[in-house]
mmCIF file of C-alpha atoms in Angstrom:
data_model
loop_
_atom_site.group_PDB
_atom_site.id
_atom_site.type_symbol
_atom_site.label_atom_id
_atom_site.label_comp_id
_atom_site.label_asym_id
_atom_site.label_seq_id
_atom_site.Cartn_x
_atom_site.Cartn_y
_atom_site.Cartn_z
ATOM 1 C CA UNK A 480 25.887 -117.908 -49.318
ATOM 2 C CA UNK A 481 28.824 -115.696 -48.366
ATOM 3 C CA UNK A 482 29.797 -117.814 -45.364
ATOM 4 C CA UNK A 483 30.264 -121.010 -47.390
ATOM 5 C CA UNK A 484 33.879 -121.923 -48.023
ATOM 6 C CA UNK A 485 34.552 -122.500 -51.720
ATOM 7 C CA UNK A 486 34.905 -126.231 -52.385
ATOM 8 C CA UNK A 487 38.355 -126.808 -53.865
ATOM 9 C CA UNK A 488 40.380 -129.899 -54.490
ATOM 10 C CA UNK A 489 43.799 -130.477 -52.933
ATOM 11 C CA UNK A 490 45.493 -129.645 -56.241
ATOM 12 C CA UNK A 491 43.592 -126.356 -56.521
ATOM 13 C CA UNK A 492 44.511 -125.441 -52.950
ATOM 14 C CA UNK A 493 48.206 -126.107 -53.629
ATOM 15 C CA UNK A 494 48.105 -124.051 -56.822
ATOM 16 C CA UNK A 495 46.251 -121.237 -55.030
ATOM 17 C CA UNK A 496 48.807 -121.272 -52.206
ATOM 18 C CA UNK A 497 51.599 -120.665 -54.721
ATOM 19 C CA UNK A 498 49.714 -117.600 -55.957
ATOM 20 C CA UNK A 499 49.033 -116.201 -52.474
ATOM 21 C CA UNK A 500 50.403 -112.644 -51.956
ATOM 22 C CA UNK A 501 52.248 -113.564 -48.795
ATOM 23 C CA UNK A 502 54.745 -115.993 -47.297
ATOM 24 C CA UNK A 503 54.171 -119.726 -47.868
ATOM 25 C CA UNK A 504 55.911 -122.270 -45.643
ATOM 26 C CA UNK A 505 55.701 -126.036 -46.054
ATOM 27 C CA UNK A 506 56.077 -128.309 -43.002
ATOM 28 C CA UNK A 507 56.906 -131.958 -43.522
ATOM 29 C CA UNK A 508 55.210 -133.111 -40.289
ATOM 30 C CA UNK A 509 58.536 -134.347 -38.890
ATOM 31 C CA UNK A 510 60.026 -131.067 -37.692
ATOM 32 C CA UNK A 511 61.293 -129.814 -41.031
ATOM 33 C CA UNK A 512 60.152 -126.646 -42.793
ATOM 34 C CA UNK A 513 61.009 -124.762 -45.973
ATOM 35 C CA UNK A 514 59.898 -121.554 -47.628
ATOM 36 C CA UNK A 515 58.153 -121.759 -51.000
ATOM 37 C CA UNK A 516 59.752 -119.402 -53.577
ATOM 38 C CA UNK A 517 57.460 -116.565 -54.750
ATOM 39 C CA UNK A 518 57.790 -117.704 -58.381
ATOM 40 C CA UNK A 519 56.677 -121.300 -57.694
ATOM 41 C CA UNK A 520 53.717 -122.458 -59.791
ATOM 42 C CA UNK A 521 52.496 -125.020 -57.271
ATOM 43 C CA UNK A 522 53.198 -126.183 -53.724
ATOM 44 C CA UNK A 523 54.319 -129.700 -52.884
ATOM 45 C CA UNK A 524 53.193 -130.793 -49.416
ATOM 46 C CA UNK A 525 54.402 -134.121 -47.943
ATOM 47 C CA UNK A 526 51.636 -136.652 -47.124
ATOM 48 C CA UNK A 527 51.857 -135.995 -43.361
ATOM 49 C CA UNK A 528 52.758 -132.344 -43.683
ATOM 50 C CA UNK A 529 50.850 -129.095 -44.020
ATOM 51 C CA UNK A 530 51.340 -125.560 -45.299
ATOM 52 C CA UNK A 531 51.260 -122.133 -43.677
ATOM 53 C CA UNK A 532 50.181 -119.098 -45.676
ATOM 54 C CA UNK A 533 50.685 -115.770 -43.912
ATOM 55 C CA UNK A 534 49.976 -112.301 -45.231
ATOM 56 C CA UNK A 535 49.405 -108.731 -44.150
ATOM 57 C CA UNK A 536 45.817 -108.267 -42.964
ATOM 58 C CA UNK A 537 45.925 -104.662 -44.231
ATOM 59 C CA UNK A 538 47.052 -105.620 -47.736
ATOM 60 C CA UNK A 539 44.255 -105.234 -50.358
ATOM 61 C CA UNK A 540 45.801 -107.992 -52.464
ATOM 62 C CA UNK A 541 45.871 -110.447 -49.571
ATOM 63 C CA UNK A 542 42.289 -109.543 -48.628
ATOM 64 C CA UNK A 543 41.127 -110.212 -52.176
ATOM 65 C CA UNK A 544 42.937 -113.550 -52.171
ATOM 66 C CA UNK A 545 41.294 -114.485 -48.850
ATOM 67 C CA UNK A 546 37.823 -113.676 -50.221
ATOM 68 C CA UNK A 547 38.382 -115.819 -53.289
ATOM 69 C CA UNK A 548 39.872 -118.626 -51.209
ATOM 70 C CA UNK A 549 37.609 -118.671 -48.125
ATOM 71 C CA UNK A 550 34.595 -116.587 -49.059
ATOM 72 C CA UNK A 551 33.790 -113.002 -47.975
ATOM 73 C CA UNK A 552 32.375 -113.951 -44.549
ATOM 74 C CA UNK A 553 35.380 -115.987 -43.431
ATOM 75 C CA UNK A 554 37.831 -113.511 -44.963
ATOM 76 C CA UNK A 555 36.266 -110.705 -42.919
ATOM 77 C CA UNK A 556 36.417 -112.885 -39.787
ATOM 78 C CA UNK A 557 40.203 -113.040 -40.214
ATOM 79 C CA UNK A 558 40.862 -109.390 -41.091
ATOM 80 C CA UNK A 559 38.213 -107.247 -39.358
ATOM 81 C CA UNK A 560 39.440 -105.713 -36.111
ATOM 82 C CA UNK A 561 38.179 -107.465 -32.995
ATOM 83 C CA UNK A 562 38.234 -106.374 -29.363
ATOM 84 C CA UNK A 563 38.507 -109.929 -28.004
ATOM 85 C CA UNK A 564 40.140 -113.221 -28.890
ATOM 86 C CA UNK A 565 37.701 -115.865 -30.100
ATOM 87 C CA UNK A 566 37.388 -119.335 -31.628
ATOM 88 C CA UNK A 567 34.679 -120.369 -34.091
ATOM 89 C CA UNK A 568 34.353 -123.887 -35.541
ATOM 90 C CA UNK A 569 32.829 -124.313 -39.019
ATOM 91 C CA UNK A 570 32.277 -127.978 -39.868
ATOM 92 C CA UNK A 571 35.808 -129.434 -39.818
ATOM 93 C CA UNK A 572 37.527 -126.045 -39.917
ATOM 94 C CA UNK A 573 38.133 -123.341 -37.338
ATOM 95 C CA UNK A 574 38.574 -119.578 -37.237
ATOM 96 C CA UNK A 575 40.813 -118.426 -34.386
ATOM 97 C CA UNK A 576 41.519 -114.791 -33.510
ATOM 98 C CA UNK A 577 44.288 -114.003 -31.011
ATOM 99 C CA UNK A 578 45.355 -110.607 -29.707
ATOM 100 C CA UNK A 579 49.062 -110.240 -29.000
ATOM 101 C CA UNK A 580 51.275 -107.414 -27.782
ATOM 102 C CA UNK A 581 53.091 -105.562 -30.522
ATOM 103 C CA UNK A 582 56.896 -105.784 -30.814
ATOM 104 C CA UNK A 583 58.608 -103.520 -28.307
ATOM 105 C CA UNK A 584 55.411 -103.144 -26.281
ATOM 106 C CA UNK A 585 55.530 -101.453 -22.891
ATOM 107 C CA UNK A 586 53.273 -101.886 -19.899
ATOM 108 C CA UNK A 587 51.691 -98.492 -20.596
ATOM 109 C CA UNK A 588 51.240 -99.198 -24.314
ATOM 110 C CA UNK A 589 50.661 -102.804 -25.336
ATOM 111 C CA UNK A 590 49.630 -101.842 -28.863
ATOM 112 C CA UNK A 591 47.640 -105.046 -29.320
ATOM 113 C CA UNK A 592 47.842 -106.672 -32.743
ATOM 114 C CA UNK A 593 45.528 -109.345 -34.135
ATOM 115 C CA UNK A 594 46.303 -112.802 -35.449
ATOM 116 C CA UNK A 595 43.500 -114.087 -37.655
ATOM 117 C CA UNK A 596 43.998 -117.831 -38.144
ATOM 118 C CA UNK A 597 42.185 -120.167 -40.545
ATOM 119 C CA UNK A 598 42.719 -123.766 -39.494
ATOM 120 C CA UNK A 599 41.911 -126.850 -41.542
ATOM 121 C CA UNK A 600 43.428 -130.188 -42.413
ATOM 122 C CA UNK A 601 46.740 -129.651 -44.191
ATOM 123 C CA UNK A 602 46.574 -125.848 -44.236
ATOM 124 C CA UNK A 603 46.842 -122.853 -41.923
ATOM 125 C CA UNK A 604 46.232 -119.280 -43.092
ATOM 126 C CA UNK A 605 47.314 -116.391 -40.873
ATOM 127 C CA UNK A 606 46.289 -112.783 -41.514
ATOM 128 C CA UNK A 607 48.180 -110.267 -39.403
ATOM 129 C CA UNK A 608 50.319 -107.153 -39.556
ATOM 130 C CA UNK A 609 52.997 -109.142 -37.727
ATOM 131 C CA UNK A 610 55.793 -110.853 -39.608
ATOM 132 C CA UNK A 611 54.653 -114.384 -38.769
ATOM 133 C CA UNK A 612 57.839 -116.279 -39.764
ATOM 134 C CA UNK A 613 59.873 -113.906 -37.626
ATOM 135 C CA UNK A 614 57.308 -114.037 -34.807
ATOM 136 C CA UNK A 615 57.460 -117.838 -34.764
ATOM 137 C CA UNK A 616 61.232 -118.081 -35.200
ATOM 138 C CA UNK A 617 61.352 -119.649 -38.669
ATOM 139 C CA UNK A 618 65.146 -119.258 -38.930
ATOM 140 C CA UNK A 619 65.680 -121.355 -35.782
ATOM 141 C CA UNK A 620 63.290 -124.043 -37.027
ATOM 142 C CA UNK A 621 65.148 -124.373 -40.305
ATOM 143 C CA UNK A 622 68.396 -125.016 -38.431
ATOM 144 C CA UNK A 623 67.168 -127.089 -35.474
ATOM 145 C CA UNK A 624 64.591 -129.199 -37.343
ATOM 146 C CA UNK A 625 62.111 -128.448 -34.558
ATOM 147 C CA UNK A 626 59.232 -126.964 -36.536
ATOM 148 C CA UNK A 627 55.546 -127.668 -35.736
ATOM 149 C CA UNK A 628 54.376 -131.084 -36.892
ATOM 150 C CA UNK A 629 50.663 -130.247 -37.323
ATOM 151 C CA UNK A 630 48.331 -127.269 -37.748
ATOM 152 C CA UNK A 631 47.254 -127.490 -34.094
ATOM 153 C CA UNK A 632 50.895 -127.557 -33.013
ATOM 154 C CA UNK A 633 51.443 -124.365 -35.013
ATOM 155 C CA UNK A 634 48.492 -122.632 -33.297
ATOM 156 C CA UNK A 635 49.792 -123.772 -29.908
ATOM 157 C CA UNK A 636 53.178 -122.233 -30.696
ATOM 158 C CA UNK A 637 51.511 -118.998 -31.733
ATOM 159 C CA UNK A 638 49.828 -118.964 -28.329
ATOM 160 C CA UNK A 639 53.128 -119.684 -26.583
ATOM 161 C CA UNK A 640 54.899 -116.918 -28.523
ATOM 162 C CA UNK A 641 52.148 -114.506 -27.518
ATOM 163 C CA UNK A 642 52.690 -115.512 -23.880
ATOM 164 C CA UNK A 643 56.470 -115.130 -24.267
ATOM 165 C CA UNK A 644 55.956 -111.579 -25.476
ATOM 166 C CA UNK A 645 53.764 -110.559 -22.534
ATOM 167 C CA UNK A 646 55.592 -112.399 -19.729
ATOM 168 C CA UNK A 647 58.425 -109.817 -19.274
ATOM 169 C CA UNK A 648 55.786 -107.076 -19.138
ATOM 170 C CA UNK A 649 54.051 -108.898 -16.271
ATOM 171 C CA UNK A 650 57.399 -109.198 -14.490
ATOM 172 C CA UNK A 651 57.841 -105.442 -14.913
ATOM 173 C CA UNK A 652 54.425 -104.892 -13.324
ATOM 174 C CA UNK A 653 55.534 -107.033 -10.381
ATOM 175 C CA UNK A 654 58.662 -104.889 -10.005
ATOM 176 C CA UNK A 655 56.488 -101.766 -10.021
ATOM 177 C CA UNK A 656 54.371 -103.133 -7.187
ATOM 178 C CA UNK A 657 57.553 -103.964 -5.244
ATOM 179 C CA UNK A 658 58.713 -100.368 -5.707
ATOM 180 C CA UNK A 659 55.421 -98.976 -4.400
ATOM 181 C CA UNK A 660 55.577 -101.278 -1.370
ATOM 182 C CA UNK A 661 59.140 -100.158 -0.656
ATOM 183 C CA UNK A 662 58.102 -96.500 -0.852
ATOM 184 C CA UNK A 663 55.323 -97.169 1.641
ATOM 185 C CA UNK A 664 57.716 -98.888 4.032
ATOM 186 C CA UNK A 665 60.080 -95.901 3.803
ATOM 187 C CA UNK A 666 57.090 -93.538 4.199
ATOM 188 C CA UNK A 667 57.852 -91.928 0.833
ATOM 189 C CA UNK A 668 54.289 -92.322 -0.342
ATOM 190 C CA UNK A 669 53.488 -88.857 -1.652
ATOM 191 C CA UNK A 670 52.514 -90.116 -5.116
ATOM 192 C CA UNK A 671 52.103 -93.831 -4.370
ATOM 193 C CA UNK A 672 48.330 -93.619 -4.612
ATOM 194 C CA UNK A 673 48.453 -92.216 -8.168
ATOM 195 C CA UNK A 674 51.035 -94.814 -9.206
ATOM 196 C CA UNK A 675 48.928 -97.606 -7.744
ATOM 197 C CA UNK A 676 45.765 -96.418 -9.488
ATOM 198 C CA UNK A 677 47.591 -96.368 -12.831
ATOM 199 C CA UNK A 678 49.019 -99.825 -12.145
ATOM 200 C CA UNK A 679 45.586 -101.270 -11.350
ATOM 201 C CA UNK A 680 44.197 -99.913 -14.631
ATOM 202 C CA UNK A 681 47.129 -101.517 -16.460
ATOM 203 C CA UNK A 682 46.445 -104.877 -14.784
ATOM 204 C CA UNK A 683 42.842 -104.754 -15.972
ATOM 205 C CA UNK A 684 44.038 -104.262 -19.560
ATOM 206 C CA UNK A 685 46.427 -107.207 -19.274
ATOM 207 C CA UNK A 686 43.705 -109.487 -17.945
ATOM 208 C CA UNK A 687 41.443 -108.526 -20.854
ATOM 209 C CA UNK A 688 44.241 -109.680 -23.143
ATOM 210 C CA UNK A 689 45.184 -112.945 -21.406
ATOM 211 C CA UNK A 690 41.968 -114.577 -20.199
ATOM 212 C CA UNK A 691 40.239 -114.628 -23.631
ATOM 213 C CA UNK A 692 43.380 -116.188 -25.132
ATOM 214 C CA UNK A 693 43.252 -118.951 -22.530
ATOM 215 C CA UNK A 694 39.571 -119.559 -23.327
ATOM 216 C CA UNK A 695 40.300 -119.718 -27.066
ATOM 217 C CA UNK A 696 42.998 -122.365 -26.631
ATOM 218 C CA UNK A 697 40.774 -124.342 -24.261
ATOM 219 C CA UNK A 698 37.887 -124.221 -26.729
ATOM 220 C CA UNK A 699 40.075 -125.321 -29.623
ATOM 221 C CA UNK A 700 41.443 -128.210 -27.573
ATOM 222 C CA UNK A 701 38.014 -129.703 -26.823
ATOM 223 C CA UNK A 702 36.531 -129.192 -30.306
ATOM 224 C CA UNK A 703 35.927 -132.344 -32.324
ATOM 225 C CA UNK A 704 38.138 -131.640 -35.333
ATOM 226 C CA UNK A 705 39.020 -134.787 -37.262
ATOM 227 C CA UNK A 706 42.654 -133.820 -37.952
ATOM 228 C CA UNK A 707 43.500 -133.259 -34.274
ATOM 229 C CA UNK A 708 45.533 -135.988 -32.625
ATOM 230 C CA UNK A 709 46.097 -136.616 -28.943
ATOM 231 C CA UNK A 710 49.471 -134.906 -29.218
ATOM 232 C CA UNK A 711 47.806 -131.857 -30.795
ATOM 233 C CA UNK A 712 45.385 -131.541 -27.908
ATOM 234 C CA UNK A 713 48.221 -131.934 -25.416
ATOM 235 C CA UNK A 714 50.136 -129.111 -27.125
ATOM 236 C CA UNK A 715 47.067 -126.860 -27.052
ATOM 237 C CA UNK A 716 46.552 -127.737 -23.398
ATOM 238 C CA UNK A 717 50.160 -126.803 -22.679
ATOM 239 C CA UNK A 718 49.761 -123.427 -24.388
ATOM 240 C CA UNK A 719 46.496 -122.840 -22.524
ATOM 241 C CA UNK A 720 48.128 -123.736 -19.205
ATOM 242 C CA UNK A 721 50.965 -121.305 -19.894
ATOM 243 C CA UNK A 722 48.476 -118.533 -20.566
ATOM 244 C CA UNK A 723 46.459 -119.499 -17.476
ATOM 245 C CA UNK A 724 49.621 -119.357 -15.349
ATOM 246 C CA UNK A 725 50.323 -115.821 -16.538
ATOM 247 C CA UNK A 726 46.695 -114.984 -15.802
ATOM 248 C CA UNK A 727 47.128 -116.335 -12.279
ATOM 249 C CA UNK A 728 50.187 -114.131 -11.842
ATOM 250 C CA UNK A 729 48.123 -111.151 -12.942
ATOM 251 C CA UNK A 730 45.425 -112.117 -10.450
ATOM 252 C CA UNK A 731 48.030 -112.324 -7.685
ATOM 253 C CA UNK A 732 49.366 -108.897 -8.657
ATOM 254 C CA UNK A 733 45.829 -107.511 -8.608
ATOM 255 C CA UNK A 734 45.290 -108.867 -5.099
ATOM 256 C CA UNK A 735 48.596 -107.358 -3.976
ATOM 257 C CA UNK A 736 47.530 -104.039 -5.481
ATOM 258 C CA UNK A 737 44.259 -104.194 -3.520
ATOM 259 C CA UNK A 738 46.155 -104.896 -0.283
ATOM 260 C CA UNK A 739 48.532 -102.004 -0.957
ATOM 261 C CA UNK A 740 45.559 -99.738 -1.665
ATOM 262 C CA UNK A 741 44.046 -100.730 1.672
ATOM 263 C CA UNK A 742 47.389 -100.076 3.352
ATOM 264 C CA UNK A 743 47.524 -96.590 1.813
ATOM 265 C CA UNK A 744 43.969 -95.912 2.966
ATOM 266 C CA UNK A 745 44.819 -97.128 6.479
ATOM 267 C CA UNK A 746 47.903 -94.909 6.521
ATOM 268 C CA UNK A 747 45.883 -91.889 5.420
ATOM 269 C CA UNK A 748 43.212 -92.659 8.016
ATOM 270 C CA UNK A 749 45.888 -92.979 10.700
ATOM 271 C CA UNK A 750 47.385 -89.627 9.724
ATOM 272 C CA UNK A 751 43.953 -88.040 9.868
ATOM 273 C CA UNK A 752 43.290 -89.586 13.260
ATOM 274 C CA UNK A 753 46.565 -88.204 14.548
ATOM 275 C CA UNK A 754 45.642 -84.755 13.285
ATOM 276 C CA UNK A 755 42.220 -84.986 14.886
ATOM 277 C CA UNK A 756 43.816 -86.155 18.158
ATOM 278 C CA UNK A 757 46.162 -83.149 18.206
ATOM 279 C CA UNK A 758 43.249 -80.840 17.465
ATOM 280 C CA UNK A 759 41.201 -82.419 20.247
ATOM 281 C CA UNK A 760 44.106 -82.108 22.689
ATOM 282 C CA UNK A 761 44.534 -78.435 21.860
ATOM 283 C CA UNK A 762 40.811 -77.924 22.317
ATOM 284 C CA UNK A 763 40.803 -79.668 25.695
ATOM 285 C CA UNK A 764 43.752 -77.594 26.934
ATOM 286 C CA UNK A 765 42.587 -74.200 25.723
ATOM 287 C CA UNK A 766 38.874 -74.475 26.511
ATOM 288 C CA UNK A 767 39.258 -73.944 30.313
ATOM 289 C CA UNK A 768 41.882 -71.293 29.645
ATOM 290 C CA UNK A 769 39.444 -69.463 27.405
ATOM 291 C CA UNK A 770 36.775 -69.657 30.111
ATOM 292 C CA UNK A 771 39.111 -68.225 32.755
ATOM 293 C CA UNK A 772 40.436 -65.493 30.494
ATOM 294 C CA UNK A 773 36.850 -64.615 29.591
ATOM 295 C CA UNK A 774 35.883 -64.333 33.253
ATOM 296 C CA UNK A 775 38.805 -62.044 34.076
ATOM 297 C CA UNK A 776 38.158 -60.014 30.976
ATOM 298 C CA UNK A 777 34.610 -59.009 31.903
ATOM 299 C CA UNK A 778 33.850 -55.282 32.019
ATOM 300 C CA UNK A 779 32.825 -55.364 35.683
ATOM 301 C CA UNK A 780 34.825 -54.715 38.839
ATOM 302 C CA UNK A 781 36.783 -57.809 39.884
ATOM 303 C CA UNK A 782 38.710 -58.544 43.068
ATOM 304 C CA UNK A 783 42.396 -57.550 43.194
ATOM 305 C CA UNK A 784 42.053 -55.490 40.024
ATOM 306 C CA UNK A 785 44.402 -52.894 41.477
ATOM 307 C CA UNK A 786 46.900 -55.393 42.862
ATOM 308 C CA UNK A 787 50.215 -55.209 40.851
ATOM 309 C CA UNK A 788 50.751 -58.974 41.337
ATOM 310 C CA UNK A 789 47.237 -60.041 40.193
ATOM 311 C CA UNK A 790 48.301 -60.492 36.550
ATOM 312 C CA UNK A 791 51.033 -62.960 37.435
ATOM 313 C CA UNK A 792 48.729 -64.840 39.776
ATOM 314 C CA UNK A 793 46.195 -65.256 36.970
ATOM 315 C CA UNK A 794 48.918 -66.369 34.531
ATOM 316 C CA UNK A 795 50.148 -68.929 37.050
ATOM 317 C CA UNK A 796 46.602 -70.186 37.488
ATOM 318 C CA UNK A 797 46.200 -70.583 33.706
ATOM 319 C CA UNK A 798 49.480 -72.465 33.444
ATOM 320 C CA UNK A 799 48.486 -74.750 36.280
ATOM 321 C CA UNK A 800 45.126 -75.518 34.644
ATOM 322 C CA UNK A 801 46.848 -76.244 31.293
ATOM 323 C CA UNK A 802 49.360 -78.559 33.010
ATOM 324 C CA UNK A 803 46.560 -80.341 34.830
ATOM 325 C CA UNK A 804 44.712 -80.927 31.517
ATOM 326 C CA UNK A 805 47.835 -82.284 29.851
ATOM 327 C CA UNK A 806 48.539 -84.603 32.801
ATOM 328 C CA UNK A 807 44.960 -85.863 32.720
ATOM 329 C CA UNK A 808 45.133 -86.658 28.962
ATOM 330 C CA UNK A 809 48.482 -88.416 29.383
ATOM 331 C CA UNK A 810 47.079 -90.465 32.209
ATOM 332 C CA UNK A 811 44.313 -91.625 29.919
ATOM 333 C CA UNK A 812 46.897 -92.200 27.124
ATOM 334 C CA UNK A 813 45.275 -89.693 24.830
ATOM 335 C CA UNK A 814 48.652 -88.075 24.209
#
């Protein structure tokens, strides 16, 4: 069957790793790491160590190598585009897919990239367009002797690096919400509603990226893989907690965005109420004036029509009625 992993001995795996069209790193399990030269005929892995093979998921050569090494089904699981992070356990092996923000990502354009990870005892294979050694900080490991000590530790660090890449973007979202709140306080909210709507859509995209990653790390931690130690599970738990904390920050930002949206709606409703109150006041004042002017404008004989002072008497009466209406509304605190 296509989903069966080819059964190879340790020697065949080491020889195949040397022929892999990608970068091969060997970890000694004690914090040390070294890169295997491209012209090496075989790979020597210390007894407590493991190897990392990383290649470009778009490379035809690397795809062919994956199919010969893992089988077509598992090779496609690592390289086919996926909309969500996931974790699948196959016997004593695991397929992990993580989605991370691309280098130089912005809040408006995360440009999500995939990490397809094959995890087994003594070997990790990563298929991605990212430069994995650079993404993980291989140069620092070689100098500090602080490299991962197990395959699970390596996956945990991949999760932590993914969180490191997205954390400043979340901080930028928080600053954007602060700016919108400040504009509302200064009553400069002409375009705050549009900004807030865009921000809320961005938060939804971030949550779709973070929560599945947390679930993947949680799932991997509780799976019964024989080569996982207690320290490995603790490292995965740490990476999961870091992702969950960022998710909680996103949730808090979402709740703040909802409160700001309600504040904008309340402000708009208050402005509308003020407008309606002014309109009602004008109506109350001018309605009796309209009645009086209509009475004196009838095409029938009226008293004092020939009196030269009648016009000013009527105008004084209208002004008195208008003043009385205004006083009455102020007394009732309508104005």
